[in-house]
């Protein structure tokens, strides 16, 4: 049971991260978009909540810290800088890794990440619930401390969790912790961890409790009591701390103490400075009376400074957060998550219904019952609607996948120092989930190629009088029962002459051949034909486009490329809407029923054995000699062929191949079923479909069949 | 009924006039012979596929798989089909297959202690495909090891 919940949780978190990635990329374009900021905030908040439930403590911690940053952004205290968006993307990656592929170095990564995060949000590690002590007017026994924490370089290997230390300081009082990094030439930094922390806080807790926190790092910590008062009650002090926070040098604690004292009158500057262990007992010398004269001038001091504190600390009340998150979730279009097994089951039932309907139609025809015929028609209409509906549930918008490409373009173009705009169109086009799942890898590859080889460097683009920013355009649209996806770039394009040279070099082409440009572009899809002039880490290793093509073919799709030198390249992928139903031609050889997908059929023709013998086994179709495959022979089906046989002419690569069958039975909308693992090795039968009378027809994968024949010859 | 406790139920059936048995827990249903669709280029023991409640299932001739005499052809009068679900506990290897036999005869409960190893001289069926043998009403009945017979590892192309 628990595993099941965990799976759900992981799915949910992954979805949320995808959403968030999208928002972030939007945010990079438009850093002040409130919707996107809220979306990131909401996602972090949601993940934080569920992670807490499932005891993913690290995830909870990370999301909490990032959430606080976005809380601050939301309240306009910091803006979405490049660093912020970069670190948030990093956060997404880190969370994905932690959840999906946990590794031994995770703890270290998390620590590094949190440390980095801290440089952006100085108090990212604040607790979600603020301690209410600030609110209490009674500040008796309160004191303000300054803690300098300069860990040694080996801190992380000693099993000390810096974050939990910081969290403990945070919990002990109210104030803030400023993370700092050593400047390069600071002599004090020798042998130290690359970061150090300064913390200023007020607390009512006794000194030894603070000491206890640092029990294991006592040598790396210096605790100084600045004042026997809660200095954060003073607006000036808060302002000063805020100022210190924005500087990047170590705070001069003596100065700070002086300043603190000045707030209460200059009387005992520095004298109440107590350093480390020397002075655990409280010196009750602070003249509380001196506070009095200051008060009339700032009647609402406490409140004001409280507000200021709240700003620094980004303390938000939980109600506020929840109301926000529910607000946004209300606005989101209502959708439910469904187990894909249930969808498969639904599809199975629908196909059963379609089959049963066909059975009934057969009966109606057999006994010639017109009334039954009308009912059948009605059922026919309904089951068609039912089928379309069930199919549409499996369809998801391409958008879900495009985010990843946006990210890819962003990251890669930064890495390569190119300027690329990624433009999308028609991302609401829907495709079967299975297709989408199997499409993202090939598409990634194509886009990667465009970034790496297509779009030129800024210098080169200037030479060519092209705008600095290259464009990669991703377009999706419907056409009939197909979906087309195009990836277009305005880059260098492919040079047919270069391709030709390369092809001849590698023996893909004879020097005498005169291929068309289109044929040359198709060479790119051949295994081992890599044209990358230099191998980069990104692409050009000779595996690639052929694998892309294989993947597309597996999805019953097609792919082609077109290009123009210096204008760019366009890759077009044609895909079926869904994989589970295919329009096919039902043919027979003896009693064996076969289905040939309609989309691959060019035309049908007749043939006699006699004619075939006269032509020496050659089949001329429309004046062209065409390869033929005798399915009877190929499938080892015994019996005598009829006088006249049918030839189904199918497209294969750029040519055509004829398949000889006994006869054409008719068209059939086939609900594809797997033949099961027993037949996983089956070369060219991709599945079966149950016909109206309960018999099974086998679905032919003609591409595989022909390829296999080619190999055999 | 007498030995209800601790016994395992077996479905016994006739194949070439010999008695064999499958675990009842693996049997889904016994049905009459269906229309068989032949799949080209498969080993001889795979007779083809049948439509069982909208599912396409492989039909296996255990005689050919286990090296028994298989001269007599199956037809509607001399055969029934046993639909089996094997390796139920293992989702990766779970498999539904159909076994063609001459007839089913009985369901019997057998205690583990009554199951004996196959004697060496009994060469009718390879011992690797059996789980043991037991005596029931003066007949020796061989328990077939479904997982060894139907597992996918030894399908040749």
XYZ file of C-alpha atoms in Angstrom, chain A:
713
model
C 0.000 0.000 0.000
C 2.686 2.414 1.047
C 4.570 1.795 -2.171
C 1.463 2.594 -4.078
C 1.069 5.914 -2.324
C 4.678 6.654 -2.868
C 4.280 6.016 -6.556
C 1.346 8.412 -6.664
C 3.357 10.955 -4.758
C 6.279 10.657 -7.157
C 4.003 10.999 -10.143
C 2.404 14.038 -8.661
C 5.684 15.669 -7.774
C 7.102 15.000 -11.204
C 4.054 16.581 -12.784
C 4.316 19.559 -10.511
C 7.978 19.975 -11.328
C 7.158 19.936 -15.004
C 4.559 22.640 -14.460
C 7.022 24.641 -12.520
C 9.720 24.288 -15.101
C 7.311 25.785 -17.590
C 6.507 28.681 -15.309
C 10.161 29.333 -14.739
C 10.982 29.472 -18.382
C 8.107 31.897 -18.766
C 9.445 33.833 -15.862
C 12.810 34.203 -17.524
C 11.086 35.931 -20.379
C 8.942 38.037 -18.152
C 10.488 38.263 -14.687
C 7.633 40.196 -13.152
C 4.808 37.867 -14.126
C 2.859 37.408 -10.928
C 1.052 34.347 -12.201
C 4.260 32.492 -12.779
C 5.768 33.570 -9.484
C 2.668 32.377 -7.716
C 2.769 29.160 -9.659
C 6.336 28.420 -8.563
C 5.448 29.341 -5.032
C 2.399 27.125 -5.112
C 4.269 24.153 -6.553
C 7.012 24.422 -3.974
C 4.425 24.721 -1.276
C 2.484 21.695 -2.472
C 5.570 19.546 -2.814
C 6.706 20.661 0.590
C 3.397 19.582 2.061
C 3.229 16.154 0.472
C 6.925 15.495 1.013
C 6.429 16.144 4.677
C 3.632 13.614 4.679
C 5.800 10.961 3.096
C 8.790 11.862 5.185
C 11.009 13.042 2.416
C 12.731 15.398 4.781
C 15.357 16.674 2.398
C 12.797 17.438 -0.250
C 10.693 19.194 2.302
C 13.644 21.278 3.343
C 14.683 22.236 -0.157
C 11.193 23.152 -1.219
C 10.667 25.109 1.919
C 13.737 27.213 1.292
C 12.901 27.830 -2.332
C 9.355 28.604 -1.387
C 10.551 31.296 1.001
C 12.540 32.896 -1.767
C 9.496 33.033 -3.964
C 7.458 34.305 -1.086
C 9.891 37.158 -0.943
C 9.754 37.683 -4.666
C 6.019 37.718 -4.451
C 6.151 40.381 -1.811
C 8.530 42.340 -4.025
C 11.516 42.077 -1.731
C 13.739 40.519 -4.273
C 13.363 40.253 -8.001
C 13.731 37.298 -10.286
C 17.329 37.605 -11.300
C 19.199 35.234 -13.563
C 20.688 33.663 -10.451
C 17.296 33.073 -8.954
C 15.914 31.368 -12.016
C 19.100 29.390 -12.521
C 19.054 28.123 -8.979
C 15.382 27.285 -9.182
C 15.973 25.240 -12.303
C 18.792 23.593 -10.433
C 16.333 22.896 -7.657
C 14.034 21.144 -10.117
C 16.864 18.992 -11.379
C 17.986 18.195 -7.880
C 14.508 17.228 -6.754
C 14.045 15.062 -9.816
C 17.259 13.298 -9.044
C 16.511 12.871 -5.376
C 13.127 11.394 -6.089
C 13.656 9.443 -9.252
C 17.259 8.349 -9.098
C 18.615 8.686 -5.618
C 22.368 8.219 -5.381
C 25.014 8.073 -2.676
C 26.174 11.661 -3.223
C 22.732 13.132 -2.750
C 23.393 14.486 0.710
C 26.397 16.380 -0.496
C 24.496 17.766 -3.450
C 21.687 18.907 -1.222
C 24.084 20.600 1.114
C 25.814 22.385 -1.700
C 22.524 23.401 -3.130
C 21.205 24.748 0.131
C 24.401 26.647 0.727
C 24.114 28.190 -2.688
C 20.494 28.950 -2.100
C 21.428 30.741 1.041
C 23.520 33.190 -0.907
C 20.348 34.299 -2.609
C 18.012 34.219 0.286
C 19.887 35.023 3.443
C 17.276 33.451 5.605
C 16.012 30.749 3.401
C 16.326 28.415 6.279
C 13.817 30.179 8.432
C 11.198 28.002 9.965
C 7.809 28.116 8.374
C 6.248 28.984 11.685
C 7.647 32.093 13.244
C 8.209 31.997 16.905
C 5.649 34.154 18.558
C 8.118 35.460 21.161
C 8.566 38.631 19.166
C 4.985 39.430 19.654
C 5.188 39.218 23.383
C 5.627 42.696 24.799
C 7.555 41.243 27.680
C 11.180 41.223 26.755
C 12.477 40.469 30.213
C 15.573 38.397 30.128
C 15.915 38.828 26.412
C 19.336 39.440 24.971
C 20.743 39.971 21.529
C 23.612 37.836 20.341
C 26.006 37.861 17.487
C 27.281 34.484 16.353
C 30.121 34.039 13.911
C 30.302 30.583 12.465
C 33.399 29.883 10.380
C 33.451 26.160 9.669
C 36.611 24.334 8.687
C 36.924 23.035 5.165
C 36.293 19.482 6.272
C 32.978 20.302 7.932
C 30.885 18.319 5.515
C 32.991 15.211 5.838
C 32.729 15.282 9.604
C 29.076 14.500 9.396
C 28.027 17.924 10.580
C 24.861 19.171 9.019
C 25.345 22.882 8.581
C 21.754 23.414 7.643
C 20.433 21.853 10.783
C 22.814 23.991 12.844
C 21.538 27.082 11.142
C 17.999 25.912 11.600
C 18.652 25.514 15.303
C 19.972 29.042 15.642
C 16.944 30.110 13.814
C 14.702 28.314 16.203
C 16.320 29.630 19.342
C 15.407 33.210 18.743
C 14.377 35.865 16.290
C 16.802 37.460 14.003
C 18.612 36.614 10.907
C 21.532 34.689 9.601
C 23.686 36.135 6.870
C 25.590 33.646 4.766
C 28.865 34.950 3.458
C 31.571 33.583 1.279
C 35.222 34.298 1.862
C 36.793 36.751 -0.475
C 39.540 35.175 -2.531
C 42.506 36.651 -0.742
C 41.227 36.661 2.813
C 44.013 35.180 4.984
C 41.401 34.060 7.524
C 39.885 31.802 4.902
C 42.800 29.390 4.861
C 41.619 25.902 5.687
C 38.074 27.075 6.010
C 34.862 25.960 4.347
C 34.101 28.234 1.434
C 31.253 29.853 3.295
C 30.748 31.287 6.713
C 27.723 32.603 8.548
C 26.921 35.521 10.738
C 23.857 35.448 12.830
C 22.252 38.203 14.854
C 19.305 37.295 16.969
C 17.539 38.053 20.151
C 16.403 35.351 22.489
C 15.186 34.799 26.012
C 17.025 31.492 26.187
C 20.055 31.294 28.492
C 23.529 31.545 27.066
C 24.369 27.877 27.575
C 21.534 26.810 25.337
C 23.107 28.731 22.515
C 26.421 27.153 23.323
C 24.851 23.727 23.203
C 23.856 24.162 19.610
C 27.475 24.427 18.662
C 28.683 21.629 20.851
C 30.445 19.839 18.029
C 31.777 22.886 16.288
C 32.713 24.932 19.328
C 36.121 25.848 17.907
C 34.576 27.234 14.787
C 32.041 29.427 16.515
C 32.296 32.696 18.307
C 29.299 33.840 20.296
C 29.060 37.442 21.356
C 26.339 39.033 23.402
C 25.672 42.473 21.986
C 23.093 43.658 24.422
C 20.871 42.578 27.265
C 17.888 43.636 25.275
C 15.888 42.580 22.334
C 17.494 44.997 19.919
C 15.112 44.006 17.198
C 12.518 46.090 18.923
C 14.421 49.068 17.607
C 13.727 50.046 14.065
C 17.212 51.514 13.655
C 18.807 48.260 14.638
C 16.724 46.348 12.132
C 17.718 48.847 9.497
C 21.356 48.441 10.422
C 21.132 44.661 10.212
C 19.438 44.956 6.866
C 22.269 47.172 5.722
C 24.853 44.677 6.950
C 23.041 41.962 5.139
C 23.444 43.744 1.849
C 27.185 44.247 2.299
C 29.555 41.419 1.621
C 32.132 41.974 4.303
C 32.301 40.491 7.743
C 30.470 42.486 10.349
C 32.583 44.349 12.838
C 30.929 43.120 15.961
C 32.433 45.811 18.180
C 30.989 48.440 15.909
C 27.663 46.715 15.941
C 27.625 46.608 19.717
C 28.534 50.285 19.866
C 25.761 51.056 17.512
C 23.355 49.027 19.575
C 24.305 50.906 22.656
C 24.002 54.219 20.933
C 20.369 53.402 20.401
C 19.940 53.427 24.139
C 22.123 56.407 24.783
C 25.888 56.404 24.511
C 26.623 55.665 28.082
C 28.388 52.365 28.131
C 29.649 51.828 24.643
C 31.391 48.534 24.263
C 31.489 47.802 27.938
C 28.664 45.376 27.746
C 30.325 43.458 25.038
C 30.673 39.946 26.188
C 32.651 37.495 24.320
C 32.604 33.761 24.247
C 32.420 31.744 27.421
C 33.964 34.583 29.418
C 30.695 35.852 30.547
C 27.924 33.412 30.868
C 26.170 35.390 33.584
C 24.127 38.337 32.700
C 25.304 41.796 33.531
C 22.291 43.714 34.649
C 23.819 47.073 33.921
C 21.664 48.087 31.011
C 19.671 51.074 32.130
C 16.196 50.299 30.976
C 15.075 53.766 31.911
C 17.192 55.192 29.152
C 14.876 53.616 26.717
C 12.111 55.863 27.806
C 13.119 59.149 26.207
C 13.448 57.503 22.868
C 9.945 56.201 22.900
C 7.845 59.302 22.415
C 9.718 60.101 19.239
C 8.863 56.734 17.777
C 5.562 55.837 19.274
C 5.053 52.693 17.255
C 8.591 51.499 17.335
C 7.823 47.961 18.223
C 5.222 47.556 15.596
C 7.285 49.207 12.933
C 10.331 47.191 13.564
C 8.195 44.151 13.692
C 6.951 44.887 10.254
C 10.473 45.451 9.097
C 11.548 42.195 10.642
C 8.749 40.440 8.943
C 10.033 41.763 5.683
C 13.571 40.642 6.225
C 12.521 37.358 7.528
C 9.682 36.848 5.147
C 7.574 35.433 7.863
C 4.297 34.538 6.366
C 1.362 33.161 8.173
C 0.161 29.762 7.190
C -3.344 30.904 6.490
C -2.045 33.277 3.910
C -0.166 30.562 2.133
C -3.014 28.154 2.143
C -5.522 30.631 0.864
C -3.209 31.479 -1.955
C -2.632 27.920 -2.911
C -6.294 27.059 -2.908
C -7.034 30.154 -4.935
C -4.686 29.160 -7.663
C -5.774 25.572 -7.694
C -9.342 26.711 -8.162
C -8.276 28.627 -11.188
C -6.510 25.677 -12.698
C -8.616 23.728 -15.117
C -10.081 20.805 -13.300
C -8.519 17.560 -14.336
C -8.054 14.218 -12.704
C -5.231 11.804 -12.872
C -6.137 8.359 -14.086
C -4.057 5.249 -13.871
C -3.022 4.363 -17.404
C -3.988 0.740 -16.758
C -7.550 1.880 -16.288
C -7.434 3.659 -19.607
C -6.102 0.537 -21.264
C -8.895 -1.426 -19.676
C -11.412 1.088 -20.976
C -9.940 0.821 -24.437
C -10.205 -2.959 -24.221
C -13.841 -2.717 -23.271
C -14.517 -0.303 -26.077
C -12.906 -2.635 -28.534
C -14.983 -5.506 -27.154
C -18.046 -3.391 -27.731
C -17.007 -2.627 -31.271
C -16.475 -6.340 -31.844
C -19.809 -7.299 -30.324
C -21.549 -4.664 -32.378
C -20.044 -6.163 -35.512
C -21.276 -9.603 -34.422
C -24.769 -8.246 -34.097
C -24.599 -6.619 -37.502
C -23.610 -9.972 -38.957
C -26.649 -11.564 -37.341
C -28.969 -8.834 -38.583
C -27.716 -9.396 -42.082
C -27.818 -13.151 -41.816
C -31.461 -13.316 -40.731
C -32.402 -10.166 -42.566
C -34.099 -8.460 -39.656
C -34.518 -4.809 -40.646
C -35.544 -3.687 -37.137
C -32.395 -5.149 -35.708
C -30.506 -3.383 -38.453
C -31.797 0.013 -37.291
C -30.857 -0.732 -33.732
C -27.479 -1.828 -34.916
C -27.044 1.467 -36.672
C -27.826 3.299 -33.459
C -25.413 1.163 -31.516
C -22.954 1.738 -34.283
C -23.167 5.486 -33.868
C -22.984 5.252 -30.113
C -20.067 2.896 -30.069
C -18.232 5.122 -32.495
C -18.755 8.054 -30.202
C -17.775 5.931 -27.271
C -14.661 4.851 -29.063
C -13.678 8.384 -30.039
C -14.301 9.515 -26.529
C -12.261 6.751 -24.987
C -9.496 7.464 -27.447
C -9.528 11.135 -26.656
C -8.914 10.402 -22.997
C -5.600 8.956 -23.958
C -4.709 12.068 -25.870
C -2.579 14.652 -24.177
C -1.451 18.007 -25.507
C 2.048 18.151 -26.941
C 2.640 21.074 -24.603
C 3.516 18.665 -21.821
C 6.599 17.693 -23.731
C 7.578 21.062 -25.135
C 8.704 22.368 -21.765
C 11.626 20.035 -21.817
C 12.674 21.425 -25.171
C 12.472 24.958 -23.906
C 14.754 23.992 -21.130
C 17.087 22.204 -23.516
C 17.333 25.225 -25.776
C 17.961 27.495 -22.838
C 20.680 25.356 -21.294
C 22.428 24.350 -24.487
C 22.461 27.747 -26.089
C 23.953 29.199 -22.921
C 26.565 26.491 -22.932
C 27.450 27.056 -26.559
C 27.279 30.813 -26.299
C 24.632 31.014 -28.989
C 21.565 33.160 -28.911
C 18.479 31.181 -29.693
C 14.792 31.918 -29.396
C 12.565 28.915 -29.127
C 9.170 29.550 -30.648
C 6.276 27.150 -30.398
C 3.032 26.914 -32.250
C 0.110 24.538 -31.919
C 1.306 22.999 -28.698
C -2.302 22.326 -27.775
C -2.340 19.675 -30.473
C -3.098 16.366 -28.832
C -1.495 12.993 -29.328
C -1.772 9.582 -27.739
C 0.110 9.515 -24.448
C 2.153 6.529 -25.586
C 3.276 8.419 -28.659
C 4.186 11.491 -26.662
C 6.161 9.409 -24.213
C 8.158 7.877 -27.017
C 8.532 11.054 -28.973
C 10.412 13.268 -26.619
C 13.769 11.546 -27.026
C 13.817 11.704 -30.827
C 12.593 15.289 -30.767
C 15.233 16.240 -28.224
C 17.776 14.883 -30.612
C 16.464 16.866 -33.534
C 16.352 20.074 -31.527
C 19.810 19.412 -30.159
C 21.049 19.073 -33.714
C 19.460 22.375 -34.594
C 21.111 24.096 -31.669
C 24.481 22.493 -32.187
C 24.823 22.296 -35.952
C 21.986 24.392 -37.255
C 22.146 27.767 -35.568
C 25.457 29.485 -36.194
C 27.537 31.461 -33.734
C 26.636 35.122 -33.326
C 29.748 36.164 -35.294
C 28.911 33.921 -38.189
C 25.319 35.116 -38.213
C 26.491 38.722 -38.394
C 28.692 37.850 -41.361
C 25.625 36.457 -43.054
C 23.558 39.517 -42.102
C 21.251 37.389 -40.042
C 19.852 38.625 -36.755
C 21.967 37.683 -33.702
C 19.211 35.553 -32.318
C 18.644 32.301 -34.126
C 15.150 30.898 -34.131
C 14.091 27.333 -33.567
C 10.446 26.945 -34.316
C 8.441 24.028 -33.082
C 5.106 23.558 -34.790
C 2.418 20.935 -34.376
C -0.819 20.616 -36.314
C -3.503 18.153 -37.340
C -4.011 16.931 -40.839
C -6.654 14.290 -41.320
C -6.062 11.494 -38.857
C -2.456 12.507 -38.535
C -0.483 14.941 -36.508
C 2.453 16.740 -38.016
C 5.318 18.030 -35.968
C 7.915 20.292 -37.464
C 11.158 21.568 -36.091
C 12.544 24.429 -38.092
C 15.691 26.434 -37.596
C 17.052 29.435 -39.439
C 20.585 28.149 -39.209
C 23.250 26.967 -41.574
C 21.225 24.285 -43.312
C 22.635 21.144 -44.851
C 24.834 21.373 -47.877
C 23.830 18.711 -50.450
C 27.282 18.796 -51.998
C 28.870 18.154 -48.644
C 26.414 15.341 -47.937
C 27.195 13.813 -51.289
C 30.918 13.967 -50.730
C 30.511 12.417 -47.330
C 28.202 9.702 -48.633
C 30.648 8.703 -51.342
C 33.506 8.715 -48.836
C 31.623 6.438 -46.541
C 30.423 4.195 -49.330
C 26.749 5.039 -49.036
C 26.742 6.313 -52.575
C 28.556 5.460 -55.766
C 30.387 8.410 -57.346
C 28.424 7.828 -60.529
C 25.038 8.165 -58.880
C 23.110 11.364 -59.250
C 20.826 11.575 -56.268
C 18.268 14.288 -55.750
C 18.683 16.679 -52.835
C 15.849 14.915 -51.056
C 17.602 11.588 -51.403
C 20.749 13.164 -50.026
C 18.909 14.490 -46.993
C 17.504 11.014 -46.422
C 21.054 9.714 -46.133
C 21.241 11.461 -42.791
C 18.908 8.806 -41.439
C 21.266 5.969 -42.304
C 23.161 4.325 -39.463
C 26.729 5.544 -39.209
C 26.200 8.578 -41.368
C 27.177 11.456 -39.165
C 27.983 14.694 -40.845
C 29.033 16.677 -37.855
C 32.310 18.214 -38.866
C 33.551 17.976 -35.371
C 32.305 15.733 -32.690
C 30.908 17.729 -29.833
C 29.626 16.488 -26.542
C 26.181 17.284 -27.766
C 25.839 15.568 -31.068
C 27.793 14.141 -33.900
C 28.717 10.696 -32.744
C 27.283 8.928 -35.737
C 24.369 7.494 -33.864
C 21.475 9.772 -33.909
C 19.256 10.456 -36.800
C 19.022 6.766 -37.690
C 17.871 6.020 -34.161
C 15.469 8.937 -34.398
C 14.030 7.469 -37.553
C 13.712 4.016 -36.018
C 11.821 5.494 -33.103
C 9.464 7.369 -35.366
C 8.820 4.276 -37.455
C 8.008 2.340 -34.314
C 5.294 4.895 -33.671
C 3.998 4.234 -37.179
C 5.201 7.632 -38.203
C 7.346 9.085 -40.922
C 10.148 11.592 -40.865
C 11.802 13.694 -43.508
C 14.158 16.623 -43.701
C 14.421 19.546 -45.996
C 17.099 22.164 -46.008
C 18.498 25.180 -47.735
C 22.079 26.304 -47.253
C 22.269 29.347 -44.925
C 18.504 29.472 -44.636
C 17.949 26.582 -42.302
C 16.618 23.089 -41.928
C 13.130 21.799 -41.393
C 12.382 18.358 -40.030
C 8.849 17.073 -40.459
C 7.392 14.178 -38.521
C 4.071 12.667 -39.428
C 2.339 10.635 -36.755
C -0.926 8.775 -36.309
C -3.255 10.234 -33.683
C -3.326 7.030 -31.751
C -1.687 3.666 -31.784
C -4.515 1.493 -30.607
C -6.849 1.697 -33.596
C -5.748 1.465 -37.165
C -7.657 1.586 -40.417
C -6.638 -1.470 -42.333
C -7.421 -3.525 -45.377
C -8.509 -7.045 -44.542
C -7.089 -9.624 -46.930
C -6.925 -13.397 -46.888
C -4.581 -16.189 -47.870
C -6.515 -19.447 -47.601
C -8.131 -19.145 -44.166
C -5.483 -16.831 -42.764
C -6.741 -13.298 -42.369
C -4.306 -10.448 -42.596
C -4.621 -6.730 -41.981
C -2.538 -4.212 -43.868
C -2.689 -0.650 -42.527
C -4.367 1.640 -45.022
C -1.870 4.452 -44.592
C 0.874 2.379 -46.113
C -1.144 1.095 -49.091
C -0.561 2.739 -52.432
C -3.088 0.820 -54.514
C -4.451 -2.634 -55.283
C -4.153 -4.688 -58.413
C -4.796 -8.169 -59.807
C -2.350 -10.764 -60.992
C -2.389 -14.308 -62.343
C 0.315 -16.902 -61.825
C 0.340 -17.443 -65.570
C 1.127 -13.813 -66.309
C 3.753 -13.832 -63.637
C 5.444 -16.818 -65.205
C 5.347 -15.209 -68.620
C 7.114 -12.163 -67.244
C 9.714 -14.366 -65.562
C 8.381 -13.653 -62.118
C 8.591 -9.916 -62.632
C 5.682 -7.724 -61.839
C 5.260 -4.576 -63.849
C 3.090 -1.963 -62.192
C 2.375 1.335 -63.928
C 5.277 0.644 -66.226
C 7.726 0.081 -63.409
C 9.129 -3.271 -62.407
C 8.028 -3.775 -58.831
C 9.324 -6.191 -56.227
C 6.677 -8.641 -55.150
C 6.344 -10.788 -52.072
C 4.170 -13.879 -52.203
C 2.633 -13.945 -48.749
C 1.452 -17.519 -49.266
C 5.012 -18.645 -49.717
C 6.449 -16.309 -47.131
C 4.022 -17.410 -44.455
C 4.246 -21.069 -45.443
C 0.506 -21.413 -45.972
C -0.420 -24.609 -47.813
C -3.091 -24.928 -50.485
C -3.711 -24.041 -54.089
C -3.725 -20.361 -55.024
C -6.812 -19.092 -56.837
C -6.742 -18.347 -60.558
C -6.499 -14.639 -60.064
C -4.788 -13.218 -57.022
C -4.734 -9.719 -55.574
C -1.656 -7.587 -55.223
C -1.586 -4.990 -52.526
C 0.937 -2.370 -53.488
C 2.474 -0.714 -50.474
C 4.891 2.155 -50.106
C 8.332 1.316 -48.956
C 11.015 3.953 -48.638
C 10.899 5.793 -51.944
C 9.578 2.859 -53.911
C 6.748 0.377 -53.902
C 6.427 -3.298 -53.176
C 3.584 -5.630 -54.116
C 2.196 -8.235 -51.717
C 0.350 -11.172 -53.249
C -2.713 -12.382 -51.369
C -5.680 -14.540 -52.328
C -8.288 -11.839 -52.093
C -9.315 -8.585 -50.509
C -12.051 -9.047 -47.918
C -12.731 -5.415 -47.111
C -11.814 -2.488 -44.937
C -11.654 -2.936 -41.233
C -11.135 -0.577 -38.382
C -8.822 -2.720 -36.379
C -8.469 -2.460 -32.654
C -4.911 -3.586 -32.210
C -4.086 -6.244 -29.686
C -0.764 -7.615 -28.762
C -0.179 -11.254 -29.549
C 1.507 -11.532 -26.204
C 5.038 -12.212 -25.213
C 4.993 -15.638 -26.815
C 5.277 -13.934 -30.150
C 7.525 -11.057 -29.203
C 10.128 -12.365 -31.618
C 7.688 -12.399 -34.481
C 9.334 -10.522 -37.310
C 6.594 -8.888 -39.274
C 3.352 -9.530 -37.440
C 2.874 -6.591 -35.165
C -0.316 -7.740 -33.510
C -3.754 -9.143 -33.958
C -7.272 -7.852 -34.161
C -10.477 -9.680 -33.383
C -13.065 -9.535 -36.112
C -16.828 -9.409 -35.749
C -17.193 -13.182 -35.999
C -14.583 -13.728 -33.291
C -11.823 -14.826 -35.592
C -8.388 -13.284 -35.379
C -6.728 -11.337 -38.142
C -2.999 -10.736 -38.047
C -1.657 -7.247 -38.548
C 1.204 -7.090 -41.005
C 4.132 -4.778 -40.476
C 5.016 -4.428 -44.126
C 8.137 -2.386 -43.497
C 9.611 -5.163 -41.431
C 8.503 -7.813 -43.870
C 10.118 -6.061 -46.809
C 13.270 -5.232 -44.911
C 13.593 -8.852 -43.923
C 13.183 -9.947 -47.545
C 15.799 -7.440 -48.618
C 18.227 -8.810 -46.096
C 17.585 -12.380 -47.186
C 18.381 -11.507 -50.796
